[in-house]
CSV table of C-alpha atoms and ligand atoms in Angstrom, one decimal:
chain,number,residue,atom,x,y,z
A,1,MET,CA,289.4,140.9,30.5
A,2,SER,CA,291.2,141.0,33.9
A,3,THR,CA,291.7,137.8,35.9
A,4,LEU,CA,289.2,139.1,38.5
A,5,ALA,CA,286.6,139.9,35.8
A,6,THR,CA,287.1,136.5,34.2
A,7,ALA,CA,286.6,134.7,37.6
A,8,GLN,CA,283.5,136.8,38.3
A,9,ALA,CA,282.0,136.0,34.9
A,10,GLY,CA,282.5,132.3,35.5
A,11,LEU,CA,281.0,132.6,38.9
A,12,ALA,CA,278.0,134.5,37.7
A,13,GLN,CA,277.2,131.6,35.4
A,14,LYS,CA,277.9,128.6,37.5
A,15,GLY,CA,277.5,129.9,41.0
A,16,TYR,CA,279.7,128.8,43.9
A,17,LEU,CA,278.4,125.3,44.4
A,18,ASP,CA,281.1,123.8,42.3
A,19,LEU,CA,283.9,125.7,43.9
A,20,GLU,CA,285.8,124.0,46.6
A,21,VAL,CA,287.5,125.9,49.4
A,22,ASP,CA,290.8,124.5,50.6
A,23,PRO,CA,289.7,122.9,54.0
A,24,THR,CA,293.1,123.8,55.5
A,25,LEU,CA,292.5,127.5,55.1
A,26,ASP,CA,291.8,129.5,58.2
A,27,LEU,CA,288.7,131.3,56.9
A,28,PHE,CA,288.6,133.8,59.8
A,29,GLU,CA,292.1,134.9,58.9
A,30,GLU,CA,291.5,135.0,55.2
A,31,ILE,CA,288.3,136.9,55.5
A,32,ASN,CA,289.9,139.4,57.9
A,33,ARG,CA,292.8,139.8,55.4
A,34,LEU,CA,290.4,140.4,52.5
A,35,LYS,CA,288.4,142.9,54.6
A,36,LYS,CA,291.5,145.1,55.0
A,37,GLU,CA,292.9,144.6,51.5
A,38,LYS,CA,289.6,145.6,49.9
A,39,ASN,CA,288.3,148.1,52.4
A,40,ALA,CA,285.2,146.0,52.9
A,41,ILE,CA,282.7,145.9,55.7
A,42,ILE,CA,280.7,142.8,56.6
A,43,LEU,CA,277.1,143.5,57.8
A,44,ALA,CA,275.3,140.5,59.3
A,45,HIS,CA,271.7,139.9,60.4
A,46,TYR,CA,271.1,138.2,63.7
A,47,TYR,CA,269.7,135.2,61.8
A,48,GLN,CA,273.0,134.3,60.3
A,49,GLU,CA,275.0,131.3,61.5
A,50,PRO,CA,277.2,132.0,64.6
A,51,ASP,CA,280.5,132.0,62.7
A,52,ILE,CA,279.3,134.7,60.3
A,53,GLN,CA,278.0,136.8,63.2
A,54,ASP,CA,281.4,136.4,64.9
A,55,ILE,CA,283.3,137.7,61.9
A,56,ALA,CA,281.0,140.5,61.0
A,57,ASP,CA,281.8,144.2,61.6
A,58,TYR,CA,278.2,144.9,62.5
A,59,ILE,CA,275.4,142.6,63.5
A,60,GLY,CA,271.9,143.9,63.7
A,61,ASP,CA,268.3,144.0,62.7
A,62,SER,CA,266.9,145.2,59.4
A,63,LEU,CA,266.8,148.9,60.5
A,64,GLY,CA,270.3,148.9,62.1
A,65,LEU,CA,271.8,147.2,59.0
A,66,SER,CA,270.2,149.8,56.7
A,67,ARG,CA,271.6,152.6,58.9
A,68,GLU,CA,275.1,151.1,58.7
A,69,ALA,CA,274.9,150.5,55.0
A,70,ALA,CA,273.9,154.2,54.5
A,71,ARG,CA,276.8,155.6,56.6
A,72,THR,CA,279.7,153.3,56.0
A,73,ASP,CA,282.8,154.6,54.2
A,74,ALA,CA,283.9,151.2,53.1
A,75,ASP,CA,284.3,150.6,49.3
A,76,ILE,CA,282.5,147.2,49.5
A,77,ILE,CA,279.5,146.1,51.6
A,78,VAL,CA,279.4,142.4,52.1
A,79,PHE,CA,275.8,141.7,53.1
A,80,ALA,CA,275.4,138.5,55.2
A,81,GLY,CA,271.7,138.4,55.1
A,82,VAL,CA,269.0,137.9,52.4
A,83,HIS,CA,268.4,139.5,49.0
A,84,PHE,CA,266.0,142.3,50.0
A,85,MET,CA,268.4,143.5,52.7
A,86,ALA,CA,271.3,143.7,50.2
A,87,GLU,CA,269.0,145.5,47.8
A,88,THR,CA,268.1,148.0,50.5
A,89,ALA,CA,271.8,148.5,51.2
A,90,LYS,CA,272.4,149.1,47.4
A,91,MET,CA,269.6,151.6,47.3
A,92,LEU,CA,271.1,153.5,50.3
A,93,SER,CA,274.6,153.3,49.0
A,94,PRO,CA,274.3,153.1,45.2
A,95,GLN,CA,277.9,154.1,44.5
A,96,LYS,CA,279.3,151.1,46.6
A,97,LYS,CA,279.7,147.5,45.5
A,98,VAL,CA,277.2,145.4,47.5
A,99,LEU,CA,277.9,141.7,47.6
A,100,LEU,CA,275.6,138.9,48.8
A,101,PRO,CA,277.4,135.5,49.5
A,102,ASP,CA,274.6,133.5,47.9
A,103,LEU,CA,272.2,135.2,45.4
A,104,LYS,CA,269.6,132.6,46.1
A,105,ALA,CA,269.2,133.8,49.7
A,106,GLY,CA,265.7,135.1,49.2
A,107,CYS,CA,262.8,135.5,51.6
A,108,SER,CA,259.4,133.8,51.6
A,109,LEU,CA,257.7,136.9,52.8
A,110,ALA,CA,259.2,139.1,50.0
A,111,ASP,CA,258.4,136.4,47.5
A,112,SER,CA,254.7,136.4,48.7
A,113,ALA,CA,254.2,139.8,47.1
A,114,PRO,CA,255.4,139.9,43.5
A,115,ALA,CA,255.4,143.6,42.3
A,116,PRO,CA,253.1,143.1,39.2
A,117,LEU,CA,250.4,141.5,41.3
A,118,PHE,CA,250.8,144.0,44.1
A,119,LYS,CA,250.5,146.8,41.5
A,120,LYS,CA,247.1,145.5,40.4
A,121,PHE,CA,246.0,145.1,44.0
A,122,LYS,CA,247.1,148.7,44.8
A,123,GLU,CA,245.0,150.0,41.9
A,124,LYS,CA,241.9,149.0,43.9
A,125,TYR,CA,242.9,151.4,46.7
A,126,PRO,CA,244.0,154.6,44.9
A,127,ASP,CA,243.4,156.8,48.0
A,128,HIS,CA,245.4,154.6,50.4
A,129,VAL,CA,248.9,155.3,51.7
A,130,VAL,CA,251.0,152.2,50.9
A,131,VAL,CA,253.2,151.1,53.8
A,132,SER,CA,255.5,148.1,53.1
A,133,TYR,CA,257.5,146.1,55.5
A,134,VAL,CA,261.2,146.3,54.4
A,135,ASN,CA,261.0,142.5,53.7
A,136,CYS,CA,259.9,143.1,50.1
A,137,SER,CA,261.6,143.4,46.8
A,138,ALA,CA,263.2,146.6,45.5
A,139,GLU,CA,260.5,146.7,42.8
A,140,LEU,CA,257.8,146.6,45.4
A,141,LYS,CA,259.5,149.4,47.2
A,142,THR,CA,259.0,151.5,44.0
A,143,LEU,CA,255.2,151.1,44.6
A,144,THR,CA,255.4,152.0,48.3
A,145,ASP,CA,255.0,155.4,50.1
A,146,ILE,CA,256.6,154.5,53.4
A,147,CYS,CA,258.8,151.6,54.3
A,148,CYS,CA,259.0,150.2,57.8
A,149,THR,CA,260.8,147.5,59.8
A,150,SER,CA,259.6,145.7,62.9
A,151,THR,CA,261.5,148.2,65.1
A,152,ASN,CA,259.8,151.3,63.8
A,153,ALA,CA,256.5,150.0,62.4
A,154,ILE,CA,254.2,151.4,65.1
A,155,ASP,CA,255.8,154.9,64.8
A,156,ILE,CA,255.5,154.8,61.0
A,157,ILE,CA,251.8,153.9,61.2
A,158,ASN,CA,251.2,156.6,63.8
A,159,SER,CA,253.0,159.2,61.7
A,160,ILE,CA,250.2,158.9,59.0
A,161,PRO,CA,247.4,161.4,59.5
A,162,ALA,CA,244.3,159.7,61.0
A,163,ASP,CA,242.1,160.6,58.0
A,164,LYS,CA,244.3,158.7,55.6
A,165,LYS,CA,243.6,155.1,54.7
A,166,ILE,CA,246.4,152.6,54.8
A,167,LEU,CA,247.3,149.6,52.7
A,168,PHE,CA,250.0,147.4,54.4
A,169,ALA,CA,252.2,144.8,52.6
A,170,PRO,CA,253.4,142.1,52.6
A,171,ASP,CA,253.2,140.6,56.1
A,172,LYS,CA,249.6,140.0,57.3
A,173,ASN,CA,250.8,138.9,60.8
A,174,LEU,CA,252.8,142.1,61.4
A,175,GLY,CA,249.9,144.0,59.8
A,176,ALA,CA,247.3,142.5,62.2
A,177,TYR,CA,249.6,143.3,65.1
A,178,LEU,CA,249.9,146.9,64.0
A,179,ILE,CA,246.1,147.2,63.7
A,180,LYS,CA,245.8,146.1,67.3
A,181,LYS,CA,248.6,148.4,68.6
A,182,THR,CA,247.6,151.5,66.6
A,183,GLY,CA,243.8,151.1,66.3
A,184,ARG,CA,244.1,151.9,62.6
A,185,ASP,CA,242.0,150.2,60.0
A,186,MET,CA,244.3,148.8,57.4
A,187,VAL,CA,244.0,146.7,54.2
A,188,LEU,CA,246.4,143.8,54.4
A,189,TRP,CA,248.2,141.9,51.7
A,190,ASP,CA,248.1,138.2,52.3
A,191,GLY,CA,251.7,137.4,52.9
A,192,ALA,CA,253.7,135.7,55.7
A,193,CYS,CA,257.1,134.4,56.7
A,194,MET,CA,257.5,130.7,56.6
A,195,VAL,CA,259.7,130.6,59.7
A,196,HIS,CA,257.4,132.7,61.9
A,197,GLU,CA,254.3,130.8,60.8
A,198,ILE,CA,255.6,127.4,61.9
A,199,PHE,CA,255.7,127.8,65.7
A,200,SER,CA,253.4,125.3,67.5
A,201,LYS,CA,251.1,126.7,70.1
A,202,GLU,CA,250.6,123.3,71.6
A,203,LYS,CA,254.4,122.6,71.9
A,204,ILE,CA,255.1,126.0,73.3
A,205,THR,CA,252.3,125.5,75.9
A,206,LYS,CA,253.9,122.2,77.0
A,207,LEU,CA,257.3,123.9,77.1
A,208,MET,CA,256.0,126.7,79.3
A,209,LEU,CA,254.5,124.1,81.7
A,210,ARG,CA,257.9,122.4,82.0
A,211,HIS,CA,259.6,125.8,82.4
A,212,PRO,CA,257.1,127.8,84.6
A,213,ASN,CA,259.6,130.6,85.1
A,214,ALA,CA,260.4,131.1,81.5
A,215,GLU,CA,259.1,134.1,79.6
A,216,LEU,CA,257.8,133.6,76.0
A,217,ILE,CA,259.1,136.4,73.8
A,218,ALA,CA,258.1,136.7,70.2
A,219,HIS,CA,258.7,138.6,66.9
A,220,PRO,CA,255.6,140.3,65.5
A,221,GLU,CA,255.9,138.2,62.3
A,222,CYS,CA,254.5,135.4,64.4
A,223,GLU,CA,250.8,134.5,64.2
A,224,GLU,CA,248.3,136.1,66.6
A,225,HIS,CA,247.8,133.0,68.7
A,226,ILE,CA,251.5,132.9,69.5
A,227,LEU,CA,251.7,136.7,70.1
A,228,GLN,CA,248.8,136.4,72.6
A,229,MET,CA,250.9,134.1,74.8
A,230,ALA,CA,254.0,136.3,74.7
A,231,SER,CA,255.0,138.6,77.5
A,232,TYR,CA,257.1,140.7,75.2
A,233,ILE,CA,256.8,141.3,71.4
A,234,GLY,CA,259.5,143.0,69.4
A,235,SER,CA,262.0,143.1,66.6
A,236,THR,CA,265.2,141.1,66.8
A,237,THR,CA,267.0,144.0,68.5
A,238,GLY,CA,264.0,144.6,70.8
A,239,LEU,CA,264.0,140.9,71.8
A,240,LEU,CA,267.8,140.9,72.4
A,241,LYS,CA,267.6,144.0,74.6
A,242,TYR,CA,264.6,142.7,76.5
A,243,THR,CA,266.4,139.5,77.5
A,244,GLN,CA,269.2,141.7,78.9
A,245,ARG,CA,267.0,144.0,81.0
A,246,SER,CA,264.4,141.5,82.2
A,247,ALA,CA,264.9,139.9,85.6
A,248,SER,CA,263.9,136.5,84.2
A,249,LYS,CA,266.5,133.9,83.9
A,250,GLU,CA,264.8,131.7,81.2
A,251,PHE,CA,263.3,132.6,77.9
A,252,ILE,CA,261.4,130.8,75.1
A,253,VAL,CA,262.3,132.6,72.0
A,254,ALA,CA,259.8,132.7,69.1
A,255,THR,CA,261.8,133.9,66.2
A,256,GLU,CA,264.6,132.5,64.0
A,257,ALA,CA,267.0,130.6,66.2
A,258,GLY,CA,270.1,132.5,65.0
A,259,ILE,CA,269.4,135.4,67.5
A,260,LEU,CA,270.0,133.0,70.4
A,261,HIS,CA,273.8,133.3,69.7
A,262,GLN,CA,273.8,137.0,70.6
A,263,MET,CA,271.3,136.5,73.5
A,264,GLN,CA,273.6,133.9,75.0
A,265,LYS,CA,276.7,135.9,74.5
A,266,ALA,CA,275.2,139.0,76.2
A,267,ALA,CA,273.7,137.0,79.1
A,268,PRO,CA,275.7,133.8,79.6
A,269,ASP,CA,274.0,133.0,82.9
A,270,LYS,CA,270.5,133.0,81.3
A,271,VAL,CA,268.8,130.1,79.5
A,272,PHE,CA,267.4,130.6,76.0
A,273,ILE,CA,265.2,127.9,74.5
A,274,PRO,CA,264.2,128.2,70.8
A,275,ALA,CA,260.4,128.0,70.4
A,276,PRO,CA,259.5,124.6,68.8
A,277,PRO,CA,258.0,124.4,65.3
A,278,GLU,CA,255.0,122.2,64.3
A,279,ASN,CA,257.1,119.2,63.3
A,280,THR,CA,260.5,117.9,64.1
A,281,CYS,CA,262.4,119.8,61.3
A,282,ALA,CA,264.8,122.7,62.0
A,283,CYS,CA,262.1,125.0,60.6
A,284,ASN,CA,262.9,127.8,63.1
A,285,GLU,CA,266.1,128.3,61.1
A,286,CYS,CA,265.4,130.4,58.0
A,287,PRO,CA,266.5,128.2,55.0
A,288,HIS,CA,267.2,131.4,53.0
A,289,MET,CA,269.4,133.1,55.6
A,290,ARG,CA,271.2,129.8,56.2
A,291,LEU,CA,272.3,129.6,52.5
A,292,ASN,CA,275.1,131.9,53.5
A,293,THR,CA,278.1,130.1,54.8
A,294,LEU,CA,281.6,131.1,55.9
A,295,GLU,CA,283.0,129.5,52.7
A,296,LYS,CA,280.6,131.4,50.5
A,297,LEU,CA,281.4,134.6,52.4
A,298,TYR,CA,285.1,134.0,51.7
A,299,LEU,CA,284.6,133.3,48.0
A,300,CYS,CA,282.3,136.3,47.6
A,301,MET,CA,285.0,138.6,49.1
A,302,LYS,CA,287.8,137.0,47.1
A,303,TYR,CA,286.0,137.2,43.7
A,304,GLU,CA,283.8,140.3,44.5
A,305,ALA,CA,280.7,138.4,43.3
A,306,PRO,CA,277.8,137.9,43.3
A,307,GLU,CA,277.1,141.6,43.2
A,308,ILE,CA,273.7,143.3,43.7
A,309,ILE,CA,272.9,145.3,40.6
A,310,LEU,CA,269.7,147.3,40.3
A,311,PRO,CA,268.4,149.5,37.5
A,312,GLU,CA,268.8,153.2,38.2
A,313,TRP,CA,265.1,153.9,38.2
A,314,VAL,CA,264.5,151.2,40.8
A,315,ILE,CA,267.2,152.7,43.0
A,316,ASN,CA,265.8,156.2,42.6
A,317,GLU,CA,262.1,155.3,43.0
A,318,GLY,CA,262.6,152.5,45.6
A,319,ARG,CA,264.8,154.6,47.8
A,320,LYS,CA,262.1,157.3,48.4
A,321,CYS,CA,260.1,155.1,50.8
A,322,ILE,CA,263.3,154.1,52.7
A,323,ASP,CA,264.3,157.8,53.1
A,324,VAL,CA,260.9,158.6,54.6
A,325,MET,CA,261.3,155.7,57.0
A,326,MET,CA,264.8,156.8,58.0
A,327,GLU,CA,263.6,160.3,58.7
A,328,ILE,CA,260.7,159.1,60.9
A,329,SER,CA,262.9,156.6,62.6
A,330,GLN,CA,265.4,159.3,63.5
A,331,LYS,CA,262.7,161.6,64.9
A,332,ALA,CA,261.4,158.7,67.0
A,333,GLY,CA,264.9,157.9,68.3
A,334,HIS,CA,265.2,154.5,66.7
A,335,ILE,CA,268.4,155.6,64.9
A,336,HIS,CA,271.0,158.3,65.6
B,401,13P,P1,264.1,142.4,62.1
B,401,13P,O1,265.5,142.3,61.7
B,401,13P,O2,263.5,143.8,61.8
B,401,13P,O3,263.8,142.1,63.5
B,401,13P,O4,263.2,141.4,61.2
B,401,13P,C1,263.4,140.1,61.2
B,401,13P,C2,263.3,139.4,59.9
B,401,13P,O5,262.5,138.7,59.6
B,401,13P,C3,264.4,139.6,58.9
B,401,13P,O6,264.2,138.8,57.9
B,402,SF4,FE1,262.2,136.1,55.1
B,402,SF4,FE2,261.2,134.9,57.3
B,402,SF4,FE3,263.7,134.3,56.4
B,402,SF4,FE4,263.2,136.7,57.6
B,402,SF4,S1,263.1,134.7,58.5
B,402,SF4,S2,264.4,136.3,55.7
B,402,SF4,S3,261.1,137.1,56.9
B,402,SF4,S4,261.8,133.9,55.3
């Protein structure tokens, strides 16, 4: 066994928690060196900690990240995001090595829809088109007709002939929002994101009174009573772009707080306030996304592990619903 393979096997068993990184190392320099040496690309979601966003080659929302994963010519994709995103990248680029700094970086929304339970649920609606939010497992994607992200969800639903019934999974909040926006009657799976469900209507109201010129903007994974108060609803990219084009100088942002880093960078003269959660915890930071750290990113590039491995049938079957989504997204002008 090669030295690299031995190190990988060890890491696969014990994980990274026991490994110490020399605190004198300049991690930015080391990661950039490894990137060149290994022809690797770092794709990061907006919910990653600022340091990871700053070292990434591409920062984006779920749709943008999928597009980059599909078109990169790098040998290694280092996915600074959560498990379902890295799985999607693997399905789109099966010949590439896809790494996730911490394999435990999951997603409460994806976990709310275990594939075997969903399979049984789906059997009750044999004549329904299954649309799944990309925040779901690779296995759930094998049970899905069309995938969607928060950027393209309205166009995806509108692309389905009016006489077809729709079953939407796993996010009931995004589902309810889509019912309202498209007028379609949909059966919803009862799932939700732990971060977007925690925002406090009462605290946001108080904050708006203290900042009368601030606009509340929200991600569609939020509950309806929060969305009703918002002046703009959109995906992370949508929210970021809106803060740049709006004449407002102050924003209360109801989504994971990581996005504020890019908002502030793009508009340094504007004020961005993270929407407060129900209690005093930092619950507007996703505990899954935040498992990735610069240290783990470095280790994962050094040892080329943990790697996302999927059975071939999952890649082949799961990819179909993503391909349909990509085609509709392209026609709708969401990706080029
Ligand atoms: P988008 O990246 O599509 O805005 O979704 C946000 C999210 O919840 C990712 O986990
Ligand atoms: Fe999942 Fe919510 Fe975290 Fe996004 S923010 S990864 S939907 S738990």
